[in-house]
Amino acid sequence: MKARTWLTWAVIVLVTVLPLWLIGATPGTPGTALFGGSDDRAQQAIGTIAPGYRPWFSPVFTPASDEIASLLFALQAAIGAGVIGYWLGLSVARERAQAPATATAAASAAEAPREHRAD
């Protein structure tokens, strides 16, 4: 393998392992979830700022349980990843399909002056 490949793999491993190591080293506060969502923190902040606040609307759909909410969140993330992956794959395929056409056009452009000189 090339040195650049080794460096790329080292960076990938470092980026993957370092956050897990940092989270493992962080002491958790008792009574709070380590991976609490931003919605919970926003509710806490609103409760602190305006204790008598009443929401001005209610959600259209409320999942029956936290597991279903997690499932819907994971499904949303999977669909988003699929769309991004499809777009990336399509972009790479388009670029590869255009590369021979561009190379052919460049070769013919390079050949054109030679043909002109021959005349």
PDB file of N, CA, C and O in Angstrom, residues 61-77:
ATOM      1  N   PHE A  61     -48.744  14.306  14.856  1.00  0.00           N
ATOM      2  CA  PHE A  61     -48.612  12.865  15.077  1.00  0.00           C
ATOM      3  C   PHE A  61     -47.690  12.643  16.259  1.00  0.00           C
ATOM      4  O   PHE A  61     -46.593  13.205  16.313  1.00  0.00           O
ATOM      5  N   THR A  62     -48.124  11.834  17.179  1.00  0.00           N
ATOM      6  CA  THR A  62     -47.305  11.465  18.319  1.00  0.00           C
ATOM      7  C   THR A  62     -47.127   9.950  18.294  1.00  0.00           C
ATOM      8  O   THR A  62     -48.123   9.218  18.323  1.00  0.00           O
ATOM      9  N   PRO A  63     -45.896   9.448  18.217  1.00  0.00           N
ATOM     10  CA  PRO A  63     -45.687   8.004  18.214  1.00  0.00           C
ATOM     11  C   PRO A  63     -46.197   7.371  19.509  1.00  0.00           C
ATOM     12  O   PRO A  63     -46.189   8.000  20.576  1.00  0.00           O
ATOM     13  N   ALA A  64     -46.617   6.133  19.385  1.00  0.00           N
ATOM     14  CA  ALA A  64     -47.215   5.451  20.524  1.00  0.00           C
ATOM     15  C   ALA A  64     -46.212   5.187  21.642  1.00  0.00           C
ATOM     16  O   ALA A  64     -46.575   5.128  22.814  1.00  0.00           O
ATOM     17  N   SER A  65     -44.945   5.006  21.275  1.00  0.00           N
ATOM     18  CA  SER A  65     -43.934   4.737  22.298  1.00  0.00           C
ATOM     19  C   SER A  65     -42.598   5.320  21.852  1.00  0.00           C
ATOM     20  O   SER A  65     -42.430   5.741  20.707  1.00  0.00           O
ATOM     21  N   ASP A  66     -41.643   5.320  22.782  1.00  0.00           N
ATOM     22  CA  ASP A  66     -40.307   5.821  22.455  1.00  0.00           C
ATOM     23  C   ASP A  66     -39.608   4.934  21.431  1.00  0.00           C
ATOM     24  O   ASP A  66     -38.808   5.407  20.633  1.00  0.00           O
ATOM     25  N   GLU A  67     -39.916   3.636  21.469  1.00  0.00           N
ATOM     26  CA  GLU A  67     -39.302   2.716  20.511  1.00  0.00           C
ATOM     27  C   GLU A  67     -39.770   3.026  19.082  1.00  0.00           C
ATOM     28  O   GLU A  67     -38.984   2.995  18.143  1.00  0.00           O
ATOM     29  N   ILE A  68     -41.039   3.328  18.941  1.00  0.00           N
ATOM     30  CA  ILE A  68     -41.556   3.670  17.616  1.00  0.00           C
ATOM     31  C   ILE A  68     -40.964   5.000  17.160  1.00  0.00           C
ATOM     32  O   ILE A  68     -40.620   5.170  15.990  1.00  0.00           O
ATOM     33  N   ALA A  69     -40.814   5.935  18.081  1.00  0.00           N
ATOM     34  CA  ALA A  69     -40.176   7.211  17.724  1.00  0.00           C
ATOM     35  C   ALA A  69     -38.740   6.985  17.268  1.00  0.00           C
ATOM     36  O   ALA A  69     -38.290   7.576  16.284  1.00  0.00           O
ATOM     37  N   SER A  70     -38.028   6.097  17.976  1.00  0.00           N
ATOM     38  CA  SER A  70     -36.651   5.783  17.576  1.00  0.00           C
ATOM     39  C   SER A  70     -36.628   5.101  16.220  1.00  0.00           C
ATOM     40  O   SER A  70     -35.745   5.356  15.397  1.00  0.00           O
ATOM     41  N   LEU A  71     -37.591   4.206  15.993  1.00  0.00           N
ATOM     42  CA  LEU A  71     -37.671   3.509  14.702  1.00  0.00           C
ATOM     43  C   LEU A  71     -37.914   4.508  13.569  1.00  0.00           C
ATOM     44  O   LEU A  71     -37.262   4.444  12.527  1.00  0.00           O
ATOM     45  N   LEU A  72     -38.821   5.441  13.778  1.00  0.00           N
ATOM     46  CA  LEU A  72     -39.098   6.439  12.745  1.00  0.00           C
ATOM     47  C   LEU A  72     -37.887   7.338  12.506  1.00  0.00           C
ATOM     48  O   LEU A  72     -37.586   7.705  11.369  1.00  0.00           O
ATOM     49  N   PHE A  73     -37.178   7.677  13.582  1.00  0.00           N
ATOM     50  CA  PHE A  73     -35.980   8.490  13.437  1.00  0.00           C
ATOM     51  C   PHE A  73     -34.915   7.726  12.647  1.00  0.00           C
ATOM     52  O   PHE A  73     -34.272   8.288  11.747  1.00  0.00           O
ATOM     53  N   ALA A  74     -34.735   6.445  12.971  1.00  0.00           N
ATOM     54  CA  ALA A  74     -33.752   5.631  12.244  1.00  0.00           C
ATOM     55  C   ALA A  74     -34.162   5.455  10.786  1.00  0.00           C
ATOM     56  O   ALA A  74     -33.316   5.469   9.884  1.00  0.00           O
ATOM     57  N   LEU A  75     -35.446   5.291  10.543  1.00  0.00           N
ATOM     58  CA  LEU A  75     -35.935   5.156   9.172  1.00  0.00           C
ATOM     59  C   LEU A  75     -35.688   6.438   8.382  1.00  0.00           C
ATOM     60  O   LEU A  75     -35.261   6.397   7.230  1.00  0.00           O
ATOM     61  N   GLN A  76     -35.927   7.560   9.016  1.00  0.00           N
ATOM     62  CA  GLN A  76     -35.657   8.847   8.381  1.00  0.00           C
ATOM     63  C   GLN A  76     -34.169   8.979   8.044  1.00  0.00           C
ATOM     64  O   GLN A  76     -33.803   9.427   6.951  1.00  0.00           O
ATOM     65  N   ALA A  77     -33.305   8.587   8.971  1.00  0.00           N
ATOM     66  CA  ALA A  77     -31.863   8.664   8.727  1.00  0.00           C
ATOM     67  C   ALA A  77     -31.455   7.718   7.600  1.00  0.00           C
ATOM     68  O   ALA A  77     -30.620   8.068   6.752  1.00  0.00           O
TER      69      ALA A  77
END
